[in-house]
PDB file of C-alpha atoms in Angstrom:
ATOM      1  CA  UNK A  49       0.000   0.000   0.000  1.00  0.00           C
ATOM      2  CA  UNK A  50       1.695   3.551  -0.893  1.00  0.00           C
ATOM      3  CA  UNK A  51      -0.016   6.876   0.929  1.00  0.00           C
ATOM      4  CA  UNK A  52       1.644  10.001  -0.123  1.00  0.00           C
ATOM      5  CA  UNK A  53       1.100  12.989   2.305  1.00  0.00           C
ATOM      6  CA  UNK A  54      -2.107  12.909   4.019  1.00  0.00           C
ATOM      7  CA  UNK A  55      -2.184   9.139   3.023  1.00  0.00           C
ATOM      8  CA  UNK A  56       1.173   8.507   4.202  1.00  0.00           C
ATOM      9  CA  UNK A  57      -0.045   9.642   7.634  1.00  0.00           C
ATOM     10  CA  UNK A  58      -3.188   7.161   7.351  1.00  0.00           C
ATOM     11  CA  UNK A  59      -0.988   4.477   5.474  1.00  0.00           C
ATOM     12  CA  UNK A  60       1.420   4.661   8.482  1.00  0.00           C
ATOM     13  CA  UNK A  61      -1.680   4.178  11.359  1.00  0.00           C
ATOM     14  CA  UNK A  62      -2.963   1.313   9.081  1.00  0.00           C
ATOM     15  CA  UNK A  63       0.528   0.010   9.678  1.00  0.00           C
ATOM     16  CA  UNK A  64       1.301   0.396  13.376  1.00  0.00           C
ATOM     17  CA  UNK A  65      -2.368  -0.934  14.071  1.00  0.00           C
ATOM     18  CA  UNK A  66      -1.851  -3.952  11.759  1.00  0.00           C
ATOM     19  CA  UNK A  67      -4.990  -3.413  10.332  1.00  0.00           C
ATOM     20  CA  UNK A  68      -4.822  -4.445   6.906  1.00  0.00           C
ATOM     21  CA  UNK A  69      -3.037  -7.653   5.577  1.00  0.00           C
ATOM     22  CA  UNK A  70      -0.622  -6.305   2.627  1.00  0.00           C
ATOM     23  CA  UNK A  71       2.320  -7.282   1.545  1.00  0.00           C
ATOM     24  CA  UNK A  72       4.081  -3.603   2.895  1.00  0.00           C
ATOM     25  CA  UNK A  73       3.660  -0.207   3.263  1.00  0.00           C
ATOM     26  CA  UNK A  74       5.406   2.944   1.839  1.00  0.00           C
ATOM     27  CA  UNK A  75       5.023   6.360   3.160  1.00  0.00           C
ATOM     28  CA  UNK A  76       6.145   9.416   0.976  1.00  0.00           C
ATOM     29  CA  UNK A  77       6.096  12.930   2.603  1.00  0.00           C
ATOM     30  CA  UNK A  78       4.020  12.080   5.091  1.00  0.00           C
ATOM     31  CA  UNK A  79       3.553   9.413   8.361  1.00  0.00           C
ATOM     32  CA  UNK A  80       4.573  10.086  12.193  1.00  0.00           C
ATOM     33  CA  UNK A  81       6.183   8.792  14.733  1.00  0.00           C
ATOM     34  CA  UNK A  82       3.895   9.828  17.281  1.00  0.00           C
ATOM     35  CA  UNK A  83       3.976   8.143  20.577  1.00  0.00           C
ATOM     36  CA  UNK A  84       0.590   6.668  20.660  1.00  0.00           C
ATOM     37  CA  UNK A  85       1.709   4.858  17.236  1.00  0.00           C
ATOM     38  CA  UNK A  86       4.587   3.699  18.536  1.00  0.00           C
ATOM     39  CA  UNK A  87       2.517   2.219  21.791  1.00  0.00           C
ATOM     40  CA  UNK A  88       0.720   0.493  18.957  1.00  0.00           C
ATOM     41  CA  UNK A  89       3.385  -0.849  16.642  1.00  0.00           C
ATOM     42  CA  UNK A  90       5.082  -2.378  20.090  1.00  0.00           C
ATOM     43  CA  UNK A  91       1.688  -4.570  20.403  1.00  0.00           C
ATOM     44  CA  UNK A  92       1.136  -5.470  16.368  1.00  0.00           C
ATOM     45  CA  UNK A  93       2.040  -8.604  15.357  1.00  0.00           C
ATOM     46  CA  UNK A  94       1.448  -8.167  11.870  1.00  0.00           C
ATOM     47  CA  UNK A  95       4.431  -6.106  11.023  1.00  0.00           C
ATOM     48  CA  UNK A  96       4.854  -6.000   7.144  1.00  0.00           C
ATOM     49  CA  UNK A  97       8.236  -3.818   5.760  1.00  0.00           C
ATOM     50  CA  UNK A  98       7.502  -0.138   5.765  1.00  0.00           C
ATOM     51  CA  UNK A  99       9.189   2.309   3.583  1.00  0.00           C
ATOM     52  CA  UNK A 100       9.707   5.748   4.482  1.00  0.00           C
ATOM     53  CA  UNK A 101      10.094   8.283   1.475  1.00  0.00           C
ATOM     54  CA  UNK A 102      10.962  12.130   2.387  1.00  0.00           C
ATOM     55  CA  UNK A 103      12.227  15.358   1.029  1.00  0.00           C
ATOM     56  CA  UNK A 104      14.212  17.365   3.307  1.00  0.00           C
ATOM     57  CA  UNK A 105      13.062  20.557   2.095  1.00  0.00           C
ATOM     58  CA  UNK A 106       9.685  19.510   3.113  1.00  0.00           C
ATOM     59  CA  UNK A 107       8.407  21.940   5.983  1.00  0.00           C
ATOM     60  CA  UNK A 108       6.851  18.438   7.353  1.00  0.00           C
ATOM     61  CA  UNK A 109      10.141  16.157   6.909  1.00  0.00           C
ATOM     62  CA  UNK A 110      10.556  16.055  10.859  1.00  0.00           C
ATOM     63  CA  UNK A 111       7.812  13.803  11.300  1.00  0.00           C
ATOM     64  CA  UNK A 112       8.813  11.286   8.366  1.00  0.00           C
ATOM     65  CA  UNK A 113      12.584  10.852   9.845  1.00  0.00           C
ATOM     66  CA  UNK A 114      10.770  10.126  13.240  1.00  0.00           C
ATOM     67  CA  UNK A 115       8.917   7.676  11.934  1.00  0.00           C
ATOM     68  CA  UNK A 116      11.996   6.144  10.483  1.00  0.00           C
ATOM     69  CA  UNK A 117      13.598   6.363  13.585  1.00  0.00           C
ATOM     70  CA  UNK A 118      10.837   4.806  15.471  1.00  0.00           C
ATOM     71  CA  UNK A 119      10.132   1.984  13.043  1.00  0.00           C
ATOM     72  CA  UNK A 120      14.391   1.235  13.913  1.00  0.00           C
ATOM     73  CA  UNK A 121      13.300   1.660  18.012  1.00  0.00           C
ATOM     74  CA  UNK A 122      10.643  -1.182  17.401  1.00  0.00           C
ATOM     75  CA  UNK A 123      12.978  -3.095  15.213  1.00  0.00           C
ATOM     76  CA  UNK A 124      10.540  -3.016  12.468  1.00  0.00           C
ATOM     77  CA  UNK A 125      11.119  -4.488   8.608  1.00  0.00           C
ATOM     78  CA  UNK A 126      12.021  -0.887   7.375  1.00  0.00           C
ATOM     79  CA  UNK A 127      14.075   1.348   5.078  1.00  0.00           C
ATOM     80  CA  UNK A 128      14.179   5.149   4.507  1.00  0.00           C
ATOM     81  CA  UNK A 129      15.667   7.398   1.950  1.00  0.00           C
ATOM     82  CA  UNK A 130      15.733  11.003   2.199  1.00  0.00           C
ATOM     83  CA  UNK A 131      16.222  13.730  -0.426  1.00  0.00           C
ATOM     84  CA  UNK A 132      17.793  16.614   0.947  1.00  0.00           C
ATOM     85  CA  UNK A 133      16.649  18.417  -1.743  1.00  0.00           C
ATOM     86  CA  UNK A 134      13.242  17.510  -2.431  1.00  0.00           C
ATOM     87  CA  UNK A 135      10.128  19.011  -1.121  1.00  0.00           C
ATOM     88  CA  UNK A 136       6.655  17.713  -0.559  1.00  0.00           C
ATOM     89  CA  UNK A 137       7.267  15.067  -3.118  1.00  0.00           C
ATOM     90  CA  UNK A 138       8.051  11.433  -4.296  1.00  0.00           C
ATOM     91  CA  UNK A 139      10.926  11.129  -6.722  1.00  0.00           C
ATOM     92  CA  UNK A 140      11.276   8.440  -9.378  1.00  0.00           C
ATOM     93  CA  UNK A 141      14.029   6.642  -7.305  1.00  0.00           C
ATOM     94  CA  UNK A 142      12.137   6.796  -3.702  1.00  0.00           C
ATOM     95  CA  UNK A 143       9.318   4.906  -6.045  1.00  0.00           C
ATOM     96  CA  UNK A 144      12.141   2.297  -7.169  1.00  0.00           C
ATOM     97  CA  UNK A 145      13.599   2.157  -3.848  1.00  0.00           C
ATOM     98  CA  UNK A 146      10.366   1.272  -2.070  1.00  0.00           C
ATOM     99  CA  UNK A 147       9.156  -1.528  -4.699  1.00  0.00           C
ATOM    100  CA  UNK A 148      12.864  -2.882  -4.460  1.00  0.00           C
ATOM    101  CA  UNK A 149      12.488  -2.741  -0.849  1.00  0.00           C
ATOM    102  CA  UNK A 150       8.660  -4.413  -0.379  1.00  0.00           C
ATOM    103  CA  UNK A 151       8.830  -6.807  -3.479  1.00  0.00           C
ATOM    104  CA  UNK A 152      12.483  -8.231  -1.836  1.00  0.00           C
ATOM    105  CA  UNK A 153      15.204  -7.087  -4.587  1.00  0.00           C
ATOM    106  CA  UNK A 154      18.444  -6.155  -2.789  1.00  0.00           C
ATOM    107  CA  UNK A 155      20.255  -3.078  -4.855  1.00  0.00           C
ATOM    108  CA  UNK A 156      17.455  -3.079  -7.604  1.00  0.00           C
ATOM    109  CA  UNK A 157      19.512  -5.455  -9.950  1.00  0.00           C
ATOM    110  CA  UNK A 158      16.174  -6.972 -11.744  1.00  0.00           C
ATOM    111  CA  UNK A 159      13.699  -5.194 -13.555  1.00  0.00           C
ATOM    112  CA  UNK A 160      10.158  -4.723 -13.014  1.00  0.00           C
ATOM    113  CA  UNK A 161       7.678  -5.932 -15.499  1.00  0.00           C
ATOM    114  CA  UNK A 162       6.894  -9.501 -16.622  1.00  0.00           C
ATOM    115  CA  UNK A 163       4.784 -10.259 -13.632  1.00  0.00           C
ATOM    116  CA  UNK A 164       1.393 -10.794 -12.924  1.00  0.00           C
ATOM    117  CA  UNK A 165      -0.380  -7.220 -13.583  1.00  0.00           C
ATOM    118  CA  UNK A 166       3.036  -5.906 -14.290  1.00  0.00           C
ATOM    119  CA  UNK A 167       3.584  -3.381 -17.097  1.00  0.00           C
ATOM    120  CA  UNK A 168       7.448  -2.622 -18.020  1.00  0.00           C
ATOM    121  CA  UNK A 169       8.877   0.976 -17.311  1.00  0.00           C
TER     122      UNK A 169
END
């Protein structure tokens, strides 16, 4: 599941509550480490990889590198990448990053396309 701002924030709950059953989560310029998520995440049991996408000319990037940080606290399936200079965006290789990341390629060697659904880029 990918939320990107305000859905990054609600993909990020969904998350820490374990309330859906995906494969992972990836949350671009948005998502929180607030405390009351990280009481959750510390009871979930469902704890699918989360990606964490930010721009660190984002006025809101604060939140996104405590949610990274907090995902590492709970010793969560996670990765990050920061852009120091993006904004309130998702760049082309956050995007790659995160379906590397959730779909279990290690340093993006394959390329996507020839699966199920899949379209070539």
């Amino acid at each position: 599941m990918f939320g990107f701002s305000n859905g990054a924030y609600y993909a990020t709950s969904l998350a820490m509550r374990g309330r859906l059953q995906v494969d992972g989560y990836a949350a671009f310029a948005g998502g929180s480490g607030a405390r009351h998520l990280e009481r959750s995440g510390a009871q979930t049991r469902l704890r699918v990889p989360v990606f964490v996408g930010w721009g660190g000319k984002d006025p809101a990037h604060k939140d996104q590198v405590a949610l990274a940080r907090m995902l590492r606290r709970l010793k969560w399936p996670s990765k990050s990448l920061g852009k120091p200079r993006a904004g309130h965006a998702m760049t082309d290789d956050q995007v790659d990053e995160a379906l590397d990341f959730l779909i279990g390629r290690r340093g993006g060697a394959r390329k996507l396309g020839g699966g199920r659904g899949a379209r070539g880029r």
